CSV table of C-alpha atoms and ligand atoms in Angstrom, one decimal:
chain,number,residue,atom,x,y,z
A,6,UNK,CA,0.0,0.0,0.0
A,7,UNK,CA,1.4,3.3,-0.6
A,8,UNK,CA,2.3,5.1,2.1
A,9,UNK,CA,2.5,9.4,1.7
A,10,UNK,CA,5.4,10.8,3.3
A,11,UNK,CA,5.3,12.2,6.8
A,12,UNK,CA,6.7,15.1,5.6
A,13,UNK,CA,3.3,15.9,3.3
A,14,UNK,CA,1.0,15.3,6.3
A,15,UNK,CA,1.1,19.4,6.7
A,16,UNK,CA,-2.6,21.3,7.3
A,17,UNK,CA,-4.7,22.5,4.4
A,18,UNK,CA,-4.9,25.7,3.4
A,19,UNK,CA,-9.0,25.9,4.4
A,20,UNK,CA,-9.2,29.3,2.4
A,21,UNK,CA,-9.0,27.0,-0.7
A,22,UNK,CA,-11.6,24.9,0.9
A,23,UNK,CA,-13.8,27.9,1.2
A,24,UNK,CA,-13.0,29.0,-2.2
A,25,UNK,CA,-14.9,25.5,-3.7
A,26,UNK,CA,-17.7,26.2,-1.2
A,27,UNK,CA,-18.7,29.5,-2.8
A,28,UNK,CA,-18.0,28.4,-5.4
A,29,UNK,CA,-20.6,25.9,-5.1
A,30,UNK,CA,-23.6,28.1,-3.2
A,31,UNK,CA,-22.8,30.4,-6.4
A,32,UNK,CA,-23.7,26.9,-9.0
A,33,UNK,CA,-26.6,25.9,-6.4
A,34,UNK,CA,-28.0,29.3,-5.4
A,35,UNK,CA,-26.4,32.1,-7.8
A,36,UNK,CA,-25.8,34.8,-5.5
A,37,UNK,CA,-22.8,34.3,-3.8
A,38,UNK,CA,-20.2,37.3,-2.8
A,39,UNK,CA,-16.8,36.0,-2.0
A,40,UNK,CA,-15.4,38.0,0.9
A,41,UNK,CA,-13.0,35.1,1.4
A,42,UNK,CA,-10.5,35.6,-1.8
A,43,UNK,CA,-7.0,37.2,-1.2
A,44,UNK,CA,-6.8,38.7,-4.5
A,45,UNK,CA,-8.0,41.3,-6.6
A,46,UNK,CA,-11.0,41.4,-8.2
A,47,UNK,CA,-9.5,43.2,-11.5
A,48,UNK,CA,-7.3,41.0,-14.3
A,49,UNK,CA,-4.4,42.1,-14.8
A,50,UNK,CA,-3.5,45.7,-16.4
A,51,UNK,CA,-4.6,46.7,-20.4
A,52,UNK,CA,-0.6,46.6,-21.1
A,53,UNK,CA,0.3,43.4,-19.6
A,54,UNK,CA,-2.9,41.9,-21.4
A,55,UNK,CA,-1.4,43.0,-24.6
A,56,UNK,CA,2.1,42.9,-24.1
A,57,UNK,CA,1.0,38.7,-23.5
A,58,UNK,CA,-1.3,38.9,-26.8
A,59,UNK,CA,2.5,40.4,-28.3
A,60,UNK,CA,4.6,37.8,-26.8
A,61,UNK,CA,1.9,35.0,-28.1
A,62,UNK,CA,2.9,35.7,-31.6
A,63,UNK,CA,6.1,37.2,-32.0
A,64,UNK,CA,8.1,34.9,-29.2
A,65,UNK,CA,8.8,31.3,-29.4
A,66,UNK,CA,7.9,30.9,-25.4
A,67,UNK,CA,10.8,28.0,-24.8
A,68,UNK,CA,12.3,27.6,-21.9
A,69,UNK,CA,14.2,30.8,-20.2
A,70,UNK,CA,16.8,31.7,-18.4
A,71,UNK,CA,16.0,30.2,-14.8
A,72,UNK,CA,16.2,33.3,-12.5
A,73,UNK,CA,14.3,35.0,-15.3
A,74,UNK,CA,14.7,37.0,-19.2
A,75,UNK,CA,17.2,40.1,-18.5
A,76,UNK,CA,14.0,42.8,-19.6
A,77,UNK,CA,11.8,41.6,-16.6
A,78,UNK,CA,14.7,41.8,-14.1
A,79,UNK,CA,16.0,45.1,-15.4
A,80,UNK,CA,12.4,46.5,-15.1
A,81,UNK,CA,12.2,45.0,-11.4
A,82,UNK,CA,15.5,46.4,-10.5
A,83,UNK,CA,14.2,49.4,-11.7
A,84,UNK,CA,11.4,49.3,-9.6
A,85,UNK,CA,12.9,48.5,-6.4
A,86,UNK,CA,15.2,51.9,-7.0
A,87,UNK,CA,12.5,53.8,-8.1
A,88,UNK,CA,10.2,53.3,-4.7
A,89,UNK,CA,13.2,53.0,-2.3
A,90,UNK,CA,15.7,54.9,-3.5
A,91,UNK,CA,17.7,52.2,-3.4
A,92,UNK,CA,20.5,50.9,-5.5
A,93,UNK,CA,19.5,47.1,-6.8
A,94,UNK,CA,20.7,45.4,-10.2
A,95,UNK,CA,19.0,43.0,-12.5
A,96,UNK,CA,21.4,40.5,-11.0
A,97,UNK,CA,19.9,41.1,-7.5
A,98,UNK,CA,17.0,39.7,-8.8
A,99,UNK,CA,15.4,36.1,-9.1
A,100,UNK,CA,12.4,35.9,-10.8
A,101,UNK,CA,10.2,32.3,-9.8
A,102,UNK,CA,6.9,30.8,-10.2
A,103,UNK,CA,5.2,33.1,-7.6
A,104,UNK,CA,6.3,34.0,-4.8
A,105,UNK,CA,5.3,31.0,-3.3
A,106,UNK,CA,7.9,29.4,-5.3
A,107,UNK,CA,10.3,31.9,-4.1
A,108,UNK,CA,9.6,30.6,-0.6
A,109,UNK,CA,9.9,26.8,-1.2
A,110,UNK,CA,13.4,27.5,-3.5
A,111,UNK,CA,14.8,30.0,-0.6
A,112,UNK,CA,13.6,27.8,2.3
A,113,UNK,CA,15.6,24.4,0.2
A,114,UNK,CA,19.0,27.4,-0.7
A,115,UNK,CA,18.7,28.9,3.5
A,116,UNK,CA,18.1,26.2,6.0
A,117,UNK,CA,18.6,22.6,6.7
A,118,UNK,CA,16.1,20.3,8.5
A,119,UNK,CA,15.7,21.1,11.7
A,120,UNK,CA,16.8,24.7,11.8
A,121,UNK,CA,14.1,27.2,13.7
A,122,UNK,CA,12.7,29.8,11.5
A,123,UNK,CA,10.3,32.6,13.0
A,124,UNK,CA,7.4,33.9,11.7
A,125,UNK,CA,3.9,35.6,13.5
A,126,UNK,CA,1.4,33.9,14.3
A,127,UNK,CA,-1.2,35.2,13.0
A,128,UNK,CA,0.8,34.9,9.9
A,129,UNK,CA,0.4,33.3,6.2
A,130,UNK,CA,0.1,29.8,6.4
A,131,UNK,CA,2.0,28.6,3.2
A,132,UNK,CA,5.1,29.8,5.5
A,133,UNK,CA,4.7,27.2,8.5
A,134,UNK,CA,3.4,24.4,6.1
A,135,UNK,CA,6.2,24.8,3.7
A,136,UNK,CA,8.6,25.4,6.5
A,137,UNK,CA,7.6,22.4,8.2
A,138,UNK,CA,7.6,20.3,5.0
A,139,UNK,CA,11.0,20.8,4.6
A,140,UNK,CA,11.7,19.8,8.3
A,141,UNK,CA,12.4,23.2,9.7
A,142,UNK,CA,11.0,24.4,12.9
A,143,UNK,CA,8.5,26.9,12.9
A,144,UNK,CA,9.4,29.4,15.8
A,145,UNK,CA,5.7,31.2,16.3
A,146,UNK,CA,5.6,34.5,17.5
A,147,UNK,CA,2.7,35.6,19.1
A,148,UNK,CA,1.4,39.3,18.1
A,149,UNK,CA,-1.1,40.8,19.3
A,150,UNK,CA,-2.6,44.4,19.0
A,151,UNK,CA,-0.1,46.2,21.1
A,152,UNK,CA,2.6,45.6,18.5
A,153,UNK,CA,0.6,46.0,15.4
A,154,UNK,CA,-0.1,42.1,14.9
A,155,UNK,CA,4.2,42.7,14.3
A,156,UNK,CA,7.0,41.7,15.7
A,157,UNK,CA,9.3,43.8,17.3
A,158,UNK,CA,13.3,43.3,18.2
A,159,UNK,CA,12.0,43.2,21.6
A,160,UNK,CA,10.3,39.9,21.2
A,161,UNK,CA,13.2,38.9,19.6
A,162,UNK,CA,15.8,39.6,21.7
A,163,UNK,CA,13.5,37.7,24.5
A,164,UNK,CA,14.3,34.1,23.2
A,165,UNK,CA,16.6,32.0,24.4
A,166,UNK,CA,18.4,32.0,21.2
A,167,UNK,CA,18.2,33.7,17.8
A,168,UNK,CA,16.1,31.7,14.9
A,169,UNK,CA,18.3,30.7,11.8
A,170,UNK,CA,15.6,32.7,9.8
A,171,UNK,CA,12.7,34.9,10.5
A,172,UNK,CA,9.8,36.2,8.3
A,173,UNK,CA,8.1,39.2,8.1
A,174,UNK,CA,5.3,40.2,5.9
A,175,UNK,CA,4.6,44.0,5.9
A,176,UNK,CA,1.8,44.9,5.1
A,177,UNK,CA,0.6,41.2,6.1
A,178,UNK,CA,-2.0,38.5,5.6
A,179,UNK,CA,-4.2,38.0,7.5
A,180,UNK,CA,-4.2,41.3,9.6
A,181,UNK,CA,-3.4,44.2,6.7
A,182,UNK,CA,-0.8,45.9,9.6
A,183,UNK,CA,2.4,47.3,8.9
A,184,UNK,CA,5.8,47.4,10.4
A,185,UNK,CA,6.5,51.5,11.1
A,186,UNK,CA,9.8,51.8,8.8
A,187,UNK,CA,12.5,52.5,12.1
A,188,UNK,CA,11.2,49.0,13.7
A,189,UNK,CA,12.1,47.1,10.1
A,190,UNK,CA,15.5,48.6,10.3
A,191,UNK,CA,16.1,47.7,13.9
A,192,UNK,CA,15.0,44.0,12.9
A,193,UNK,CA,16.6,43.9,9.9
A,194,UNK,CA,20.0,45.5,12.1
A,195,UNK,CA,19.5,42.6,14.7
A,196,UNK,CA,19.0,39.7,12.0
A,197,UNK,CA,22.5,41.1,10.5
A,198,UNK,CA,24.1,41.2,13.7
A,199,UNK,CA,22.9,37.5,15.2
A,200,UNK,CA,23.0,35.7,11.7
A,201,UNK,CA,19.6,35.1,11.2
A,202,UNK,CA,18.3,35.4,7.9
A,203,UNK,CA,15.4,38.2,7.2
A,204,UNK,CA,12.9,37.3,4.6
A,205,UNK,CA,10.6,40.5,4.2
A,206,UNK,CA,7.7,39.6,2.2
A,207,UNK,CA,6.8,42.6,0.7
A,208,UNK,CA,4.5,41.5,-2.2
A,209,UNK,CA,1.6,43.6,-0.6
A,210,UNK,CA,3.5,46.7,-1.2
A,211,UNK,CA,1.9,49.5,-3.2
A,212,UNK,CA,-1.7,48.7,-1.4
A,213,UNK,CA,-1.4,50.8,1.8
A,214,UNK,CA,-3.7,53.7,2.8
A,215,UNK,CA,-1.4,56.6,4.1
A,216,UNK,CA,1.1,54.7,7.0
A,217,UNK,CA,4.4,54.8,5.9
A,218,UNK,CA,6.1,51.1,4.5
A,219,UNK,CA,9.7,50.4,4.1
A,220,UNK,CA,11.8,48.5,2.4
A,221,UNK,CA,13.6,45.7,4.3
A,222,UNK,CA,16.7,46.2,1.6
A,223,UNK,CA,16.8,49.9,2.5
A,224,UNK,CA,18.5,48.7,5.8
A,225,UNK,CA,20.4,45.5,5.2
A,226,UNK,CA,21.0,43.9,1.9
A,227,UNK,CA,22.0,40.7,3.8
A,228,UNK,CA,18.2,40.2,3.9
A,229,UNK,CA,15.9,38.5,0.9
A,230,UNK,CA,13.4,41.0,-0.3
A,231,UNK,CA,10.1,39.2,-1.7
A,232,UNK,CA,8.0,40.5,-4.4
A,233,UNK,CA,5.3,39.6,-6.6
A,234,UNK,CA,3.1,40.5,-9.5
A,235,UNK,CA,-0.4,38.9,-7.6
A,236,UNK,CA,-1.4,41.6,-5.4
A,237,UNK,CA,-0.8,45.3,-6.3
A,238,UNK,CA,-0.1,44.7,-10.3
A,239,UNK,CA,-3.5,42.1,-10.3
A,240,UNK,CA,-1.9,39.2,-11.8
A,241,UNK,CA,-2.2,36.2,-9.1
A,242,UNK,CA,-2.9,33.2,-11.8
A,243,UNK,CA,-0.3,34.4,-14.4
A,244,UNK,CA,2.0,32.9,-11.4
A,245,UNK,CA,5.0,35.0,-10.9
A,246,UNK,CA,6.7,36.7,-7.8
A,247,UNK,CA,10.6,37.3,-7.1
A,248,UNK,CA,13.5,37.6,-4.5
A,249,UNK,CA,16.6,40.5,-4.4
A,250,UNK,CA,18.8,38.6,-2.7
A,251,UNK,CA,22.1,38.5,-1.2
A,252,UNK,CA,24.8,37.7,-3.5
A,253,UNK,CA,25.4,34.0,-1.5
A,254,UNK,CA,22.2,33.0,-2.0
A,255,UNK,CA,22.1,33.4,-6.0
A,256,UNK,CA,23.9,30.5,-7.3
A,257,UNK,CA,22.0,28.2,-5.0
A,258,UNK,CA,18.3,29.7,-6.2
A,259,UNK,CA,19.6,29.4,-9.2
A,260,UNK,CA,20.3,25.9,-9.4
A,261,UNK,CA,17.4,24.8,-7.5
A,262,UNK,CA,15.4,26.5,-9.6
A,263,UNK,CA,16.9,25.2,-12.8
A,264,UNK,CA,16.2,21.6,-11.3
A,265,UNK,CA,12.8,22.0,-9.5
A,266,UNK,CA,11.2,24.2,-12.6
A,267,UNK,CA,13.8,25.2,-14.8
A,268,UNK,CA,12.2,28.8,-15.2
A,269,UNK,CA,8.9,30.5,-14.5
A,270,UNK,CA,6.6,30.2,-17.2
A,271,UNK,CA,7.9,32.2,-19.9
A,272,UNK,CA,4.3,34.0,-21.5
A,273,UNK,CA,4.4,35.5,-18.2
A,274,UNK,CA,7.4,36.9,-18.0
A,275,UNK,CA,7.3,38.6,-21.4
A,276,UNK,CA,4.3,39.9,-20.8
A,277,UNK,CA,4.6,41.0,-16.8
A,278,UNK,CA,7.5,43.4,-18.1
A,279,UNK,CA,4.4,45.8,-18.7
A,280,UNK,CA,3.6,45.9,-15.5
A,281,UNK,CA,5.8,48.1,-14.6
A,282,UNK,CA,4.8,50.6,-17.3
A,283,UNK,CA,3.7,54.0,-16.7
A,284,UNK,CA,0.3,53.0,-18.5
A,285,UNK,CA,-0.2,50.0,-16.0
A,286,UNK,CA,0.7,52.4,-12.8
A,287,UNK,CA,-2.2,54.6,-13.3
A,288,UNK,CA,-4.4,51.6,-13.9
A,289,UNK,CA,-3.1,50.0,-10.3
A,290,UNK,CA,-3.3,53.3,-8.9
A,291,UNK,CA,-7.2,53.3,-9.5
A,292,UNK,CA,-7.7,49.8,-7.9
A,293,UNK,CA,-6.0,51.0,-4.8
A,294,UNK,CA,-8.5,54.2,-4.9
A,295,UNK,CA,-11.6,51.4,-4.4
A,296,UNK,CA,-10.0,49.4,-2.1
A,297,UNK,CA,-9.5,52.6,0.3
A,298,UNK,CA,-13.1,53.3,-0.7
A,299,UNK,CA,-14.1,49.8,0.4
A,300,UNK,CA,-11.9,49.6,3.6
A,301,UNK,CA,-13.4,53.1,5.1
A,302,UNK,CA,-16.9,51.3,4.0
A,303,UNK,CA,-15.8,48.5,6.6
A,304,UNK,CA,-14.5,50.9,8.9
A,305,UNK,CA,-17.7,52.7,9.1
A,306,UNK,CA,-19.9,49.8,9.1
A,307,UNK,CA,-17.9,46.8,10.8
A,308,UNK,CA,-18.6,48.7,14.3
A,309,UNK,CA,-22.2,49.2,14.0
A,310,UNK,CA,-22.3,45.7,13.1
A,311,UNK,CA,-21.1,44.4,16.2
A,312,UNK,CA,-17.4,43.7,14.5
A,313,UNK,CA,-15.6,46.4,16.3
A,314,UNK,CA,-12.8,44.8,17.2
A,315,UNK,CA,-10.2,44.2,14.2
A,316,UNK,CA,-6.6,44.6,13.3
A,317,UNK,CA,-5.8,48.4,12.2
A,318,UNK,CA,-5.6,47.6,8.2
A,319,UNK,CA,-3.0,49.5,7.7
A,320,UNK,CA,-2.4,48.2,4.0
A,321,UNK,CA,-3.1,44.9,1.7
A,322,UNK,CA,-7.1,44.3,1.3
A,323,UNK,CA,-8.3,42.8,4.9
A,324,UNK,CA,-10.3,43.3,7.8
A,325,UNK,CA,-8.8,40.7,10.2
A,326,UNK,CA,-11.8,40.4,13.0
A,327,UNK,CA,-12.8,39.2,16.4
A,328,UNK,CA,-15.4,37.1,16.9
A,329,UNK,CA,-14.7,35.7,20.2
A,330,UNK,CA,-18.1,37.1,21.0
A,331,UNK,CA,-20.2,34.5,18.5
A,332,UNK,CA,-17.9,31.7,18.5
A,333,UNK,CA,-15.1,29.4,19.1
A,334,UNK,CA,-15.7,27.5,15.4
A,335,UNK,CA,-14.7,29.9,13.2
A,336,UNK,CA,-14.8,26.8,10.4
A,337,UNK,CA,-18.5,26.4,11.3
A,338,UNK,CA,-19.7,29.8,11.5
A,339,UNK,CA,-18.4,30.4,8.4
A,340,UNK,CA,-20.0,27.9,7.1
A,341,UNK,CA,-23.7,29.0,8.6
A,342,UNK,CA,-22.7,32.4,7.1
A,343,UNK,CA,-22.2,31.0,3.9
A,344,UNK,CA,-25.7,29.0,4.3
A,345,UNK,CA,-27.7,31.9,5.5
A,346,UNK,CA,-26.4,34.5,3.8
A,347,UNK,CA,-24.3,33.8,1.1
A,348,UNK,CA,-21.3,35.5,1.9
A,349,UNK,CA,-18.2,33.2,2.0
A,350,UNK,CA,-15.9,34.7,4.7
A,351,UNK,CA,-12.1,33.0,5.2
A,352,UNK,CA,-12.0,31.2,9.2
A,353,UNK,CA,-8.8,32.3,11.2
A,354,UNK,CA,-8.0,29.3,11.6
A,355,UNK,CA,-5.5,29.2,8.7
A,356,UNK,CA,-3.3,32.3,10.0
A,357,UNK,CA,-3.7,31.3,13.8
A,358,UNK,CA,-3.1,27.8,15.2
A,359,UNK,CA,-4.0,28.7,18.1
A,360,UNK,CA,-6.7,31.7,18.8
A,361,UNK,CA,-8.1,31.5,14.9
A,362,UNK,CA,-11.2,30.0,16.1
A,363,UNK,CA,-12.6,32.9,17.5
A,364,UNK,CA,-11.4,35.3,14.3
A,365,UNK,CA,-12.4,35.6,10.8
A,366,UNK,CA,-10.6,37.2,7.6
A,367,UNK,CA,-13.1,39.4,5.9
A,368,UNK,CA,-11.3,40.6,1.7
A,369,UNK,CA,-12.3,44.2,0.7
A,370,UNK,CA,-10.8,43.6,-2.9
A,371,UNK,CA,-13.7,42.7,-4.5
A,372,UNK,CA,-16.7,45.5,-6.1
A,373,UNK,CA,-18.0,48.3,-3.3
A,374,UNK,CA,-21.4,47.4,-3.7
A,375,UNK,CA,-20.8,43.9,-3.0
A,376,UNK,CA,-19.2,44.7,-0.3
A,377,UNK,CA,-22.0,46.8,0.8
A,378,UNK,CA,-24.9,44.5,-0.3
A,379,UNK,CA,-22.7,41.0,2.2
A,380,UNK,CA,-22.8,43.4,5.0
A,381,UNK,CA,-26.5,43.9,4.8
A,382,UNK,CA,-26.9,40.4,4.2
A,383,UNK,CA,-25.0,39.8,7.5
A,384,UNK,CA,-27.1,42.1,9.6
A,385,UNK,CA,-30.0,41.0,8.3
A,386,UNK,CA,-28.9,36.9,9.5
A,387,UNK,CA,-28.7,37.5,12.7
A,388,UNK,CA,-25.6,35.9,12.8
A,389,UNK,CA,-23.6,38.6,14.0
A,390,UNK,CA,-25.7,38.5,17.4
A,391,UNK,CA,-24.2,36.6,20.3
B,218,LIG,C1,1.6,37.3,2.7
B,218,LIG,C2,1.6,36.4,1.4
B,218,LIG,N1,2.7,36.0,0.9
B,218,LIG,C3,2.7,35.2,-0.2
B,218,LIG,C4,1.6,34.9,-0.9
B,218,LIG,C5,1.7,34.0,-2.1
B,218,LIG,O1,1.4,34.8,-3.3
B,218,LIG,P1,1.9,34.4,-4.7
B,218,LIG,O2,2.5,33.1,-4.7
B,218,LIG,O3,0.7,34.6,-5.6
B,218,LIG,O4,3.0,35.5,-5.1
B,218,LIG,C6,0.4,35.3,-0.4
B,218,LIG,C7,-0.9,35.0,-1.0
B,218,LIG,O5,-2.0,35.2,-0.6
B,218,LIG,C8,0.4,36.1,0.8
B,218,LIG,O6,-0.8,36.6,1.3
């Protein structure tokens, strides 16, 4: 009989499970909204659409280069000195199959089994699964309001010893909070000095509403900046994200990747090189106008709903809230929700082990209206009444 490894016996990710359950309600009953999706509502920008339409006829789409074709990087390196004023080359950059291959490749290049890598709990799950996949410890540090959902160099200087990596994700999923720019630089200062390797997930950058963000590479380039075309440039399925890296990790990412993918795919590339236009800019720019329109919606409404207590969302597209007050199943009360109402909500359960129970992720990405129209629907269930 065959036996799956131990090593694959890691949790689901339930949002994916929710995803099939709206999507379901929507075949059954037509009138789902899907609060529950972390991604844009949008495809991606006019110019990336027809730079891909381009690419389709006039490139031969082959394999490429594994850390990515010279254009794309050079337009990402480009990027990274336009917003930070900071001084990054194309061969900085490794482009991968999202950045969720970025993780998996620079988890295989960083650590060995058994070494302890922090992250926050709550965090993004892909991190601990992946992480405990590979047999790496998962260090989980508990944030709560009082740091921002964050961690600080505080909590870190509090263990016994200093992780072998730790991740941060500003603005993160699930809670939308951001690290204030001096407390990245006094992480990213401490990771330098104890040799611990920083991975700053920044792929929710561009999607903030007025707090300032930084750049982890603006303090220490011993860190791994990560990047992505999914959230801010609209493009989650054309699967691509990317890593500036320290100049010891490139050879190993790019021999991993050359064996575990060979490249990312290639019609992507091409065409994500528009992103980074001027053209596509003002078309982001717009869909981060009605996501600030839909998060002061929630920040109206959300209170008078009896949801008043939620992460600040400082940036990304989230309202990370309590529910302590209705219940300790987050799994099944999103699922009532779902039945009474409609509206697919994500459980907390995926971000935190061990209090996401009593939370739920609500996604402001989507249309204003809709928005609107699943919080009426919510009142009007009842289920928001302890
Ligand atoms: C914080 C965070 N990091 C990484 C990812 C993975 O994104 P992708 O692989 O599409 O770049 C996500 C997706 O939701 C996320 O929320």
């Amino acid at each position: 009989m065959l036996t799956p490894s131990a090593r694959s016996n890691v949790e689901p990710f339930y949002v994916m499970e929710v995803l099939a359950a709206a999507a379901e309600r929507q075949r059954t009953h037509g009138d789902a909204i899907s609060l529950c999706a972390g991604q844009p509502s949008t495809p991606a920008p006019q110019a990336v659409r027809e730079a891909a339409a381009r690419a389709l006829d006039g490139e031969l789409l082959g394999y490429t280069q594994a850390t990515g074709i010279l254009p794309l990087r050079e337009a990402i390196a480009a990027h990274h000195r336009d917003w930070y004023d900071i001084d990054v080359t194309p061969d900085d950059v490794i482009v991968m199959t999202g950045s969720s291959g970025v993780f998996t490749t620079l988890f295989l290049a960083a650590f060995e089994p058994g070494d302890t890598v922090a992250m926050t709990r709550p965090g993004y799950p892909a991190y601990r699964n992946t992480l405990q996949a590979l047999g790496c410890q998962v260090l989980e540090l508990d944030c709560g309001p009082e740091t921002r959902y964050q961690p600080t160099v505080a909590m870190l200087e509090a263990l016994p010893e200093p992780p072998r990596g730790l991740i941060v994700a500003s603005p993160a999923n699930p809670t939308g909070t951001v690290i204030d720019p001096e407390e990245l630089a006094a992480i990213a200062r401490w990771c330098e000095e104890v040799g611990c390797l920083l991975i700053s997930d920044e792929i929710y950058h561009g999607v903030t509403y007025g707090r300032p963000v930084a750049s982890a590479w603006q303090t220490s380039r011993q860190g791994v900046v990560v990047g992505s075309v999914s959230k801010y440039f609209s493009m989650t399925g054309w699967r691509l994200g990317w890593a500036v890296v320290p100049q010891e990790l490139r050879r190993p990412l790019d021999v991993l990747t050359q064996n575990l993918t060979i490249c990312p795919p290639a019609i992507t590339q091409y065409a994500a090189v528009a992103a980074f236009s001027a053209q596509a800019r003002v078309e982001l720019e717009g869909h981060v106008q009605r996501y600030a329109v839909n998060r002061d919606l929630l920040l109206r409404r959300l209170p008078a709903l009896g949801l008043g207590s939620f992460a600040p969302p400082d940036g990304a597209f989230y309202a990370w809230c309590d529910i302590a007050h209705l219940t300790d199943n987050s799994i099944r009360w999103c699922q009532d929700v779902l039945a009474a109402t409609g509206v697919a909500l994500t459980p907390g359960l995926d971000f935190d082990t061990a209090r996401g129970h009593q939370w739920v992720r609500l996604s402001f990405a989507g249309a204003t209206e809709e928005i609107d129209e699943a919080l009426d629907r919510l009142d009007a269930s009842g289920l928001l009444r302890p």
